[in-house]
């Protein structure tokens, strides 16, 4: 007997999904006990030169109304019409698997609820970390474990740019240009460098860990566009590197802290050694301690293989629902960024450095002063004690007569 | 409704299993949709001071014949009677989950077959990597992916010792004594330092990846007892570190290469940065590329939480069998260690170094000569080209008149 599937979207990932299913057919059949076949592919474009061109359709209803099709891969991207299509498919009793992080981050709670109500599954392993299995281990293998923190290098493009800045002393602009030339960054790189892509991914993981939907629009999100080689040099002097980190942390009052920001990460951390386009996700549990998942976070075949693994799982589970679930929520469970406490690296251009340091000592107590080669006379950098975001802002306002803040970066301990 | 479970063995892991189930009861019930309760605990000792002392039994039949019990955790260790107990439980329609790597490595194929015949599951996530989810992701999330290679730092004790040798310049004997003092090494440390523990773990993973049982007694297994600080210094000069690696590799002729050995690992590898008691497992797939799983590979709560996750999975799956399966095999699929090709680090004590190098050049062509501080005049170290194990041995025999081999370590690329 065959399990019939459909693929919506025949772009990079979608064509990879078809390729992985065709190339691994015997392996999949052996694992699943049944063949997995792609009966229909939805795309508005024509693909007349493909061997499987007869499977294409331009009409979503050809998939929705086909009762043989049990599992559908949604690899179209974007929220509309992917959302409407996914919801209709789940309501019709088909499982849907997705690589679409924008959709999962925006509508995950609603789609998981729909899936559960109709005894089918909505899976999205490929939406975080590409081919790195992390969602599945989080909700399944770590089921007997409270996840207290997650911290990840979730975006390969920004990690490539930061690696160039750190290892090759390349400026942000030049590193970005190189990433674009190599095809790692889009022509419009904002979703990557401004942290939007990482925000969607950490929100998906935070939703799993907390059991409540964490919406990207409610979390604080800083990208890497303001980083300079000066910051990189001070991070090195401090004993670490700057990484773009998406993190989630269960706060003490039942709230969650969730954020994307550049951060000072100590060389002692595994995350400090994650370079180039690689991703890594550290999951901290009350029983397991720290577990780290590492690999290439993107790419056609890694992402496609994660989608196909989900398809196999969905096919095998038939009418059973998985544990993967979270409830909807408002943003009241989120700790505001100005409440969260961190150590900060601060960089000042100070007309009067003595006055700045005097005022700093008065307001913050002792700080850890940093230095770098060829440091200009008027440049001051230090690490603050642990302070709330709003206190950091107040401090900066208070000392501003003595110096202008050039940058402020959180220190994170992972 | 409750799912009734039993725990066999109330040692470190077993008591942890009970603790994790009791402490996470509401969380588990939420995920599973049912409560998970420990009805019976098998141990020959008395535990009269425990709150749950009434659940203890000394008679295995109390568990075997209890039809309410659906899932049993076997955390006794050893092969007998764990094997007989597990087999009887599976035959009676109960799922069994295990942390017992010796048993899985010795009898996995037979027990998986028994489980499948009786529509129950035999899970053993905790047998490799403690709390690091790796078995489950390997067979499940990576289902649409051929696993071509696995390489792991699989033993925390030896990795602690090697880290002390590398970072603190401590001798093997002193580092071992420190590991024993800290409770990382047993009083009889042979299972760790001679590679037996790592061999069981790589055999379990090789069995999953190849689909055929790989028995520890048929793989080549070298421990770390012969390593000296001299080797460590040459590894550093070469640009890396020495790690005890268990690896599996699909060879070209349909055979498998599987081995435990100390190896030179380049500083560019993620595995080089895995220190102290941490474990890491790199899984190389044809679609995913390299994925690395990292964490503490042992410990009461991490291991117990992996066991409990398996219990939850087994409870949720009821009569469904998972994909986790491999067939029995003879050792004919294994490539003999003397056929496998590697670069080797070789260290000689040479009465006549010129003669040794001349002979080496004649037999192997150019080698990469290494150096170290305070290198004795009669000491020669180099990296050979890629050669088969038997050719390496023949080479050593041929040059022995000119120098005595002190050590020989494979160079592995991960």
Tab-separated table of N, CA and C in Angstrom, chain A residues 192-320:
chain	number	residue	atom	x	y	z
A	192	UNK	N	17.441	38.965	7.524
A	192	UNK	CA	18.554	38.313	8.221
A	192	UNK	C	19.259	39.271	9.179
A	193	UNK	N	19.799	40.366	8.666
A	193	UNK	CA	20.692	41.203	9.488
A	193	UNK	C	19.942	41.984	10.558
A	194	UNK	N	18.652	42.173	10.379
A	194	UNK	CA	17.897	42.864	11.427
A	194	UNK	C	17.252	41.897	12.417
A	195	UNK	N	17.523	40.610	12.256
A	195	UNK	CA	17.137	39.642	13.283
A	195	UNK	C	15.737	39.055	13.133
A	196	UNK	N	15.028	39.427	12.074
A	196	UNK	CA	13.641	38.979	11.936
A	196	UNK	C	13.552	37.453	11.769
A	197	UNK	N	14.449	36.915	10.963
A	197	UNK	CA	14.467	35.459	10.737
A	197	UNK	C	14.760	34.717	12.043
A	198	UNK	N	15.774	35.181	12.790
A	198	UNK	CA	16.114	34.548	14.068
A	198	UNK	C	14.958	34.672	15.059
A	199	UNK	N	14.251	35.806	15.007
A	199	UNK	CA	13.138	36.030	15.940
A	199	UNK	C	12.041	34.996	15.718
A	200	UNK	N	11.730	34.726	14.457
A	200	UNK	CA	10.698	33.718	14.195
A	200	UNK	C	11.102	32.364	14.781
A	201	UNK	N	12.375	32.015	14.609
A	201	UNK	CA	12.837	30.696	15.061
A	201	UNK	C	12.835	30.590	16.581
A	202	UNK	N	13.330	31.625	17.262
A	202	UNK	CA	13.346	31.522	18.727
A	202	UNK	C	11.911	31.548	19.256
A	203	UNK	N	11.024	32.256	18.572
A	203	UNK	CA	9.620	32.262	19.025
A	203	UNK	C	8.995	30.873	18.902
A	204	UNK	N	9.309	30.163	17.843
A	204	UNK	CA	8.774	28.804	17.685
A	204	UNK	C	9.277	27.912	18.825
A	205	UNK	N	10.571	28.003	19.120
A	205	UNK	CA	11.120	27.161	20.194
A	205	UNK	C	10.617	27.603	21.564
A	206	UNK	N	10.490	28.902	21.761
A	206	UNK	CA	9.972	29.404	23.043
A	206	UNK	C	8.534	28.952	23.248
A	207	UNK	N	7.779	28.875	22.167
A	207	UNK	CA	6.391	28.422	22.267
A	207	UNK	C	6.341	26.963	22.716
A	208	UNK	N	7.228	26.139	22.164
A	208	UNK	CA	7.274	24.732	22.571
A	208	UNK	C	7.664	24.629	24.037
A	209	UNK	N	8.716	25.369	24.418
A	209	UNK	CA	9.244	25.246	25.775
A	209	UNK	C	8.265	25.769	26.821
A	210	UNK	N	7.568	26.851	26.494
A	210	UNK	CA	6.688	27.464	27.493
A	210	UNK	C	5.262	26.954	27.405
A	211	UNK	N	4.920	26.318	26.289
A	211	UNK	CA	3.548	25.846	26.112
A	211	UNK	C	2.567	26.940	25.727
A	212	UNK	N	3.082	28.143	25.521
A	212	UNK	CA	2.253	29.303	25.147
A	212	UNK	C	2.865	29.954	23.908
A	213	UNK	N	2.023	30.355	22.976
A	213	UNK	CA	2.540	30.978	21.756
A	213	UNK	C	3.268	32.289	22.077
A	214	UNK	N	4.500	32.385	21.635
A	214	UNK	CA	5.271	33.621	21.763
A	214	UNK	C	5.330	34.256	20.371
A	215	UNK	N	4.712	35.408	20.230
A	215	UNK	CA	4.617	36.063	18.926
A	215	UNK	C	5.823	36.961	18.660
A	216	UNK	N	6.409	36.872	17.459
A	216	UNK	CA	7.606	37.661	17.151
A	216	UNK	C	7.416	39.164	17.354
A	217	UNK	N	6.200	39.671	17.102
A	217	UNK	CA	6.041	41.125	17.190
A	217	UNK	C	6.121	41.637	18.618
A	218	UNK	N	6.055	40.729	19.598
A	218	UNK	CA	6.125	41.188	20.983
A	218	UNK	C	7.497	41.009	21.616
A	219	UNK	N	8.424	40.420	20.885
A	219	UNK	CA	9.743	40.265	21.502
A	219	UNK	C	10.692	41.355	21.005
A	220	UNK	N	11.657	41.666	21.847
A	220	UNK	CA	12.663	42.648	21.486
A	220	UNK	C	13.630	42.010	20.493
A	221	UNK	N	13.999	42.779	19.496
A	221	UNK	CA	14.737	42.209	18.379
A	221	UNK	C	15.751	43.204	17.852
A	222	UNK	N	17.015	42.954	18.123
A	222	UNK	CA	18.075	43.819	17.604
A	222	UNK	C	18.912	43.025	16.622
A	223	UNK	N	19.238	43.613	15.525
A	223	UNK	CA	20.081	42.922	14.543
A	223	UNK	C	21.544	43.244	14.747
A	224	UNK	N	22.322	43.044	13.690
A	224	UNK	CA	23.775	43.228	13.804
A	224	UNK	C	24.266	44.433	13.014
A	225	UNK	N	23.339	45.247	12.501
A	225	UNK	CA	23.763	46.327	11.599
A	225	UNK	C	24.589	47.403	12.293
A	226	UNK	N	24.479	47.512	13.621
A	226	UNK	CA	25.239	48.552	14.322
A	226	UNK	C	26.599	48.085	14.820
A	227	UNK	N	26.940	46.820	14.565
A	227	UNK	CA	28.208	46.309	15.101
A	227	UNK	C	29.392	46.807	14.283
A	228	UNK	N	30.450	47.123	14.997
A	228	UNK	CA	31.672	47.558	14.310
A	228	UNK	C	32.844	46.687	14.741
A	229	UNK	N	33.962	46.851	14.049
A	229	UNK	CA	35.166	46.098	14.410
A	229	UNK	C	35.700	46.537	15.773
A	230	UNK	N	35.324	47.736	16.194
A	230	UNK	CA	35.687	48.199	17.539
A	230	UNK	C	35.021	47.308	18.592
A	231	UNK	N	33.742	47.033	18.395
A	231	UNK	CA	33.032	46.146	19.324
A	231	UNK	C	33.671	44.754	19.337
A	232	UNK	N	34.017	44.280	18.145
A	232	UNK	CA	34.643	42.958	18.025
A	232	UNK	C	35.954	42.914	18.815
A	233	UNK	N	36.726	44.001	18.721
A	233	UNK	CA	38.013	44.051	19.414
A	233	UNK	C	37.814	44.042	20.940
A	234	UNK	N	36.817	44.776	21.421
A	234	UNK	CA	36.577	44.782	22.869
A	234	UNK	C	36.050	43.424	23.349
A	235	UNK	N	35.262	42.778	22.521
A	235	UNK	CA	34.785	41.441	22.894
A	235	UNK	C	35.969	40.490	23.045
A	236	UNK	N	36.931	40.617	22.150
A	236	UNK	CA	38.124	39.771	22.223
A	236	UNK	C	38.912	40.072	23.499
A	237	UNK	N	39.039	41.353	23.819
A	237	UNK	CA	39.743	41.737	25.042
A	237	UNK	C	39.032	41.191	26.287
A	238	UNK	N	37.727	41.142	26.201
A	238	UNK	CA	36.911	40.622	27.319
A	238	UNK	C	37.045	39.097	27.443
A	239	UNK	N	37.386	38.439	26.317
A	239	UNK	CA	37.557	36.978	26.347
A	239	UNK	C	36.457	36.248	25.617
A	240	UNK	N	35.952	36.845	24.550
A	240	UNK	CA	34.879	36.173	23.823
A	240	UNK	C	34.656	36.737	22.444
A	241	UNK	N	33.480	36.493	21.930
A	241	UNK	CA	33.106	36.950	20.593
A	241	UNK	C	31.676	37.496	20.637
A	242	UNK	N	31.326	38.227	19.576
A	242	UNK	CA	29.947	38.701	19.446
A	242	UNK	C	29.181	37.749	18.533
A	243	UNK	N	28.055	37.268	19.004
A	243	UNK	CA	27.192	36.398	18.199
A	243	UNK	C	25.776	36.953	18.228
A	244	UNK	N	25.029	36.737	17.175
A	244	UNK	CA	23.610	37.092	17.206
A	244	UNK	C	22.861	35.922	17.841
A	245	UNK	N	22.286	36.181	19.000
A	245	UNK	CA	21.675	35.113	19.791
A	245	UNK	C	20.169	35.325	19.897
A	246	UNK	N	19.422	34.281	19.631
A	246	UNK	CA	18.010	34.270	19.991
A	246	UNK	C	17.886	33.445	21.254
A	247	UNK	N	17.286	34.011	22.293
A	247	UNK	CA	17.207	33.209	23.510
A	247	UNK	C	15.841	33.293	24.164
A	248	UNK	N	15.564	32.238	24.913
A	248	UNK	CA	14.346	32.136	25.714
A	248	UNK	C	14.764	31.704	27.102
A	249	UNK	N	14.115	32.270	28.105
A	249	UNK	CA	14.483	31.964	29.480
A	249	UNK	C	13.221	32.023	30.316
A	250	UNK	N	12.983	31.009	31.109
A	250	UNK	CA	11.844	31.050	32.004
A	250	UNK	C	12.181	31.984	33.150
A	251	UNK	N	11.432	33.061	33.280
A	251	UNK	CA	11.718	34.017	34.350
A	251	UNK	C	11.051	33.542	35.636
A	252	UNK	N	11.455	34.137	36.743
A	252	UNK	CA	11.037	33.589	38.042
A	252	UNK	C	9.555	33.747	38.356
A	253	UNK	N	8.971	34.816	37.853
A	253	UNK	CA	7.577	35.097	38.173
A	253	UNK	C	6.580	34.436	37.218
A	254	UNK	N	7.000	33.318	36.605
A	254	UNK	CA	6.108	32.633	35.679
A	254	UNK	C	6.116	33.244	34.296
A	255	UNK	N	6.854	34.332	34.154
A	255	UNK	CA	6.941	34.966	32.833
A	255	UNK	C	8.083	34.362	32.014
A	256	UNK	N	8.130	34.740	30.756
A	256	UNK	CA	9.198	34.279	29.881
A	256	UNK	C	9.982	35.482	29.386
A	257	UNK	N	11.283	35.271	29.252
A	257	UNK	CA	12.113	36.282	28.633
A	257	UNK	C	12.482	35.737	27.260
A	258	UNK	N	12.284	36.519	26.222
A	258	UNK	CA	12.577	36.035	24.878
A	258	UNK	C	13.049	37.208	24.042
A	259	UNK	N	14.127	37.032	23.318
A	259	UNK	CA	14.771	38.170	22.682
A	259	UNK	C	15.719	37.696	21.579
A	260	UNK	N	15.944	38.566	20.609
A	260	UNK	CA	17.058	38.359	19.682
A	260	UNK	C	17.962	39.563	19.807
A	261	UNK	N	19.247	39.326	20.048
A	261	UNK	CA	20.172	40.451	20.172
A	261	UNK	C	21.594	39.979	19.945
A	262	UNK	N	22.451	40.902	19.493
A	262	UNK	CA	23.872	40.556	19.479
A	262	UNK	C	24.321	40.446	20.928
A	263	UNK	N	25.245	39.549	21.200
A	263	UNK	CA	25.652	39.350	22.591
A	263	UNK	C	27.123	38.977	22.673
A	264	UNK	N	27.745	39.404	23.764
A	264	UNK	CA	29.086	38.923	24.096
A	264	UNK	C	28.943	37.489	24.619
A	265	UNK	N	29.658	36.557	23.993
A	265	UNK	CA	29.637	35.155	24.395
A	265	UNK	C	31.066	34.737	24.706
A	266	UNK	N	31.265	34.176	25.879
A	266	UNK	CA	32.616	33.796	26.311
A	266	UNK	C	33.200	32.707	25.419
A	267	UNK	N	34.517	32.764	25.247
A	267	UNK	CA	35.204	31.715	24.481
A	267	UNK	C	35.014	30.334	25.100
A	268	UNK	N	34.651	30.283	26.375
A	268	UNK	CA	34.408	28.994	27.031
A	268	UNK	C	33.110	28.344	26.554
A	269	UNK	N	32.245	29.109	25.938
A	269	UNK	CA	30.953	28.572	25.503
A	269	UNK	C	31.107	27.849	24.169
A	270	UNK	N	30.385	26.742	24.022
A	270	UNK	CA	30.347	26.059	22.733
A	270	UNK	C	29.846	26.995	21.637
A	271	UNK	N	28.950	27.897	21.991
A	271	UNK	CA	28.370	28.781	20.974
A	271	UNK	C	29.435	29.680	20.341
A	272	UNK	N	30.504	29.974	21.097
A	272	UNK	CA	31.552	30.843	20.573
A	272	UNK	C	32.292	30.203	19.394
A	273	UNK	N	32.240	28.877	19.313
A	273	UNK	CA	32.995	28.168	18.278
A	273	UNK	C	32.134	27.770	17.084
A	274	UNK	N	30.942	28.306	17.030
A	274	UNK	CA	30.043	28.031	15.904
A	274	UNK	C	30.280	29.116	14.864
A	275	UNK	N	30.912	28.755	13.760
A	275	UNK	CA	31.354	29.764	12.808
A	275	UNK	C	30.668	29.631	11.451
A	276	UNK	N	30.929	30.617	10.605
A	276	UNK	CA	30.441	30.632	9.222
A	276	UNK	C	28.913	30.469	9.189
A	277	UNK	N	28.420	29.697	8.236
A	277	UNK	CA	26.955	29.626	8.095
A	277	UNK	C	26.327	28.603	9.033
A	278	UNK	N	27.115	28.051	9.953
A	278	UNK	CA	26.557	27.038	10.842
A	278	UNK	C	25.609	27.645	11.876
A	279	UNK	N	24.691	26.826	12.310
A	279	UNK	CA	23.741	27.173	13.372
A	279	UNK	C	24.009	26.262	14.566
A	280	UNK	N	23.626	26.703	15.742
A	280	UNK	CA	23.664	25.829	16.910
A	280	UNK	C	22.584	26.254	17.882
A	281	UNK	N	21.966	25.301	18.493
A	281	UNK	CA	20.900	25.580	19.447
A	281	UNK	C	21.207	24.871	20.752
A	282	UNK	N	21.327	25.648	21.814
A	282	UNK	CA	21.584	25.096	23.131
A	282	UNK	C	20.257	25.029	23.891
A	283	UNK	N	19.920	23.853	24.362
A	283	UNK	CA	18.684	23.669	25.119
A	283	UNK	C	19.073	23.274	26.548
A	284	UNK	N	18.641	24.079	27.508
A	284	UNK	CA	19.006	23.825	28.908
A	284	UNK	C	17.785	23.267	29.632
A	285	UNK	N	17.908	22.055	30.162
A	285	UNK	CA	16.781	21.430	30.851
A	285	UNK	C	17.086	21.211	32.314
A	286	UNK	N	16.038	21.100	33.130
A	286	UNK	CA	16.289	20.910	34.559
A	286	UNK	C	16.889	19.542	34.859
A	287	UNK	N	16.674	18.575	33.987
A	287	UNK	CA	17.270	17.253	34.213
A	287	UNK	C	18.470	17.004	33.303
A	288	UNK	N	18.394	17.415	32.025
A	288	UNK	CA	19.476	17.075	31.092
A	288	UNK	C	20.676	17.984	31.198
A	289	UNK	N	20.530	19.157	31.825
A	289	UNK	CA	21.598	20.140	31.712
A	289	UNK	C	21.594	20.707	30.301
A	290	UNK	N	22.782	21.090	29.816
A	290	UNK	CA	22.868	21.713	28.498
A	290	UNK	C	23.044	20.666	27.412
A	291	UNK	N	22.207	20.745	26.413
A	291	UNK	CA	22.354	19.907	25.224
A	291	UNK	C	22.457	20.854	24.040
A	292	UNK	N	23.411	20.597	23.158
A	292	UNK	CA	23.606	21.484	22.021
A	292	UNK	C	23.433	20.725	20.714
A	293	UNK	N	22.708	21.331	19.794
A	293	UNK	CA	22.489	20.764	18.470
A	293	UNK	C	23.165	21.683	17.458
A	294	UNK	N	23.945	21.113	16.576
A	294	UNK	CA	24.796	21.924	15.703
A	294	UNK	C	24.761	21.407	14.281
A	295	UNK	N	24.748	22.287	13.331
A	295	UNK	CA	24.830	21.866	11.929
A	295	UNK	C	24.559	23.037	11.017
A	296	UNK	N	24.472	22.738	9.717
A	296	UNK	CA	24.119	23.789	8.766
A	296	UNK	C	22.629	24.039	8.901
A	297	UNK	N	22.249	25.277	9.125
A	297	UNK	CA	20.861	25.595	9.437
A	297	UNK	C	19.996	25.828	8.228
A	298	UNK	N	20.554	25.660	7.049
A	298	UNK	CA	19.760	25.944	5.853
A	298	UNK	C	20.284	25.090	4.711
A	299	UNK	N	19.804	25.342	3.525
A	299	UNK	CA	20.250	24.589	2.367
A	299	UNK	C	19.124	23.706	1.864
A	300	UNK	N	19.136	23.482	0.556
A	300	UNK	CA	18.053	22.748	-0.086
A	300	UNK	C	17.860	21.353	0.502
A	301	UNK	N	18.900	20.530	0.462
A	301	UNK	CA	18.709	19.136	0.871
A	301	UNK	C	18.534	18.950	2.376
A	302	UNK	N	19.320	19.644	3.220
A	302	UNK	CA	19.067	19.511	4.660
A	302	UNK	C	17.626	19.871	5.027
A	303	UNK	N	17.156	21.003	4.510
A	303	UNK	CA	15.797	21.434	4.835
A	303	UNK	C	14.778	20.444	4.270
A	304	UNK	N	15.000	20.029	3.029
A	304	UNK	CA	14.067	19.076	2.415
A	304	UNK	C	14.037	17.764	3.186
A	305	UNK	N	15.183	17.311	3.659
A	305	UNK	CA	15.196	16.025	4.367
A	305	UNK	C	14.450	16.133	5.696
A	306	UNK	N	14.507	17.312	6.317
A	306	UNK	CA	13.731	17.513	7.548
A	306	UNK	C	12.233	17.500	7.246
A	307	UNK	N	11.848	18.094	6.124
A	307	UNK	CA	10.434	18.082	5.721
A	307	UNK	C	9.986	16.639	5.473
A	308	UNK	N	10.812	15.884	4.761
A	308	UNK	CA	10.425	14.508	4.421
A	308	UNK	C	10.363	13.640	5.685
A	309	UNK	N	11.281	13.862	6.626
A	309	UNK	CA	11.213	13.121	7.888
A	309	UNK	C	9.878	13.376	8.590
A	310	UNK	N	9.455	14.631	8.574
A	310	UNK	CA	8.151	14.967	9.151
A	310	UNK	C	7.019	14.279	8.397
A	311	UNK	N	7.151	14.212	7.080
A	311	UNK	CA	6.111	13.544	6.282
A	311	UNK	C	6.022	12.069	6.659
A	312	UNK	N	7.189	11.441	6.837
A	312	UNK	CA	7.231	10.027	7.229
A	312	UNK	C	6.581	9.845	8.606
A	313	UNK	N	6.945	10.735	9.531
A	313	UNK	CA	6.352	10.672	10.872
A	313	UNK	C	4.840	10.830	10.808
A	314	UNK	N	4.395	11.820	10.052
A	314	UNK	CA	2.957	12.086	9.958
A	314	UNK	C	2.251	10.884	9.338
A	315	UNK	N	2.866	10.303	8.323
A	315	UNK	CA	2.265	9.134	7.674
A	315	UNK	C	2.180	7.962	8.648
A	316	UNK	N	3.234	7.802	9.458
A	316	UNK	CA	3.273	6.669	10.393
A	316	UNK	C	2.262	6.845	11.525
A	317	UNK	N	2.013	8.081	11.908
A	317	UNK	CA	1.139	8.316	13.061
A	317	UNK	C	-0.342	8.184	12.720
A	318	UNK	N	-0.644	8.270	11.424
A	318	UNK	CA	-2.030	8.159	10.969
A	318	UNK	C	-2.955	9.043	11.803
A	319	UNK	N	-3.865	8.459	12.576
A	319	UNK	CA	-4.849	9.277	13.305
A	319	UNK	C	-4.384	9.708	14.691
A	320	UNK	N	-3.132	9.355	15.060
A	320	UNK	CA	-2.643	9.755	16.377
A	320	UNK	C	-2.066	11.156	16.337
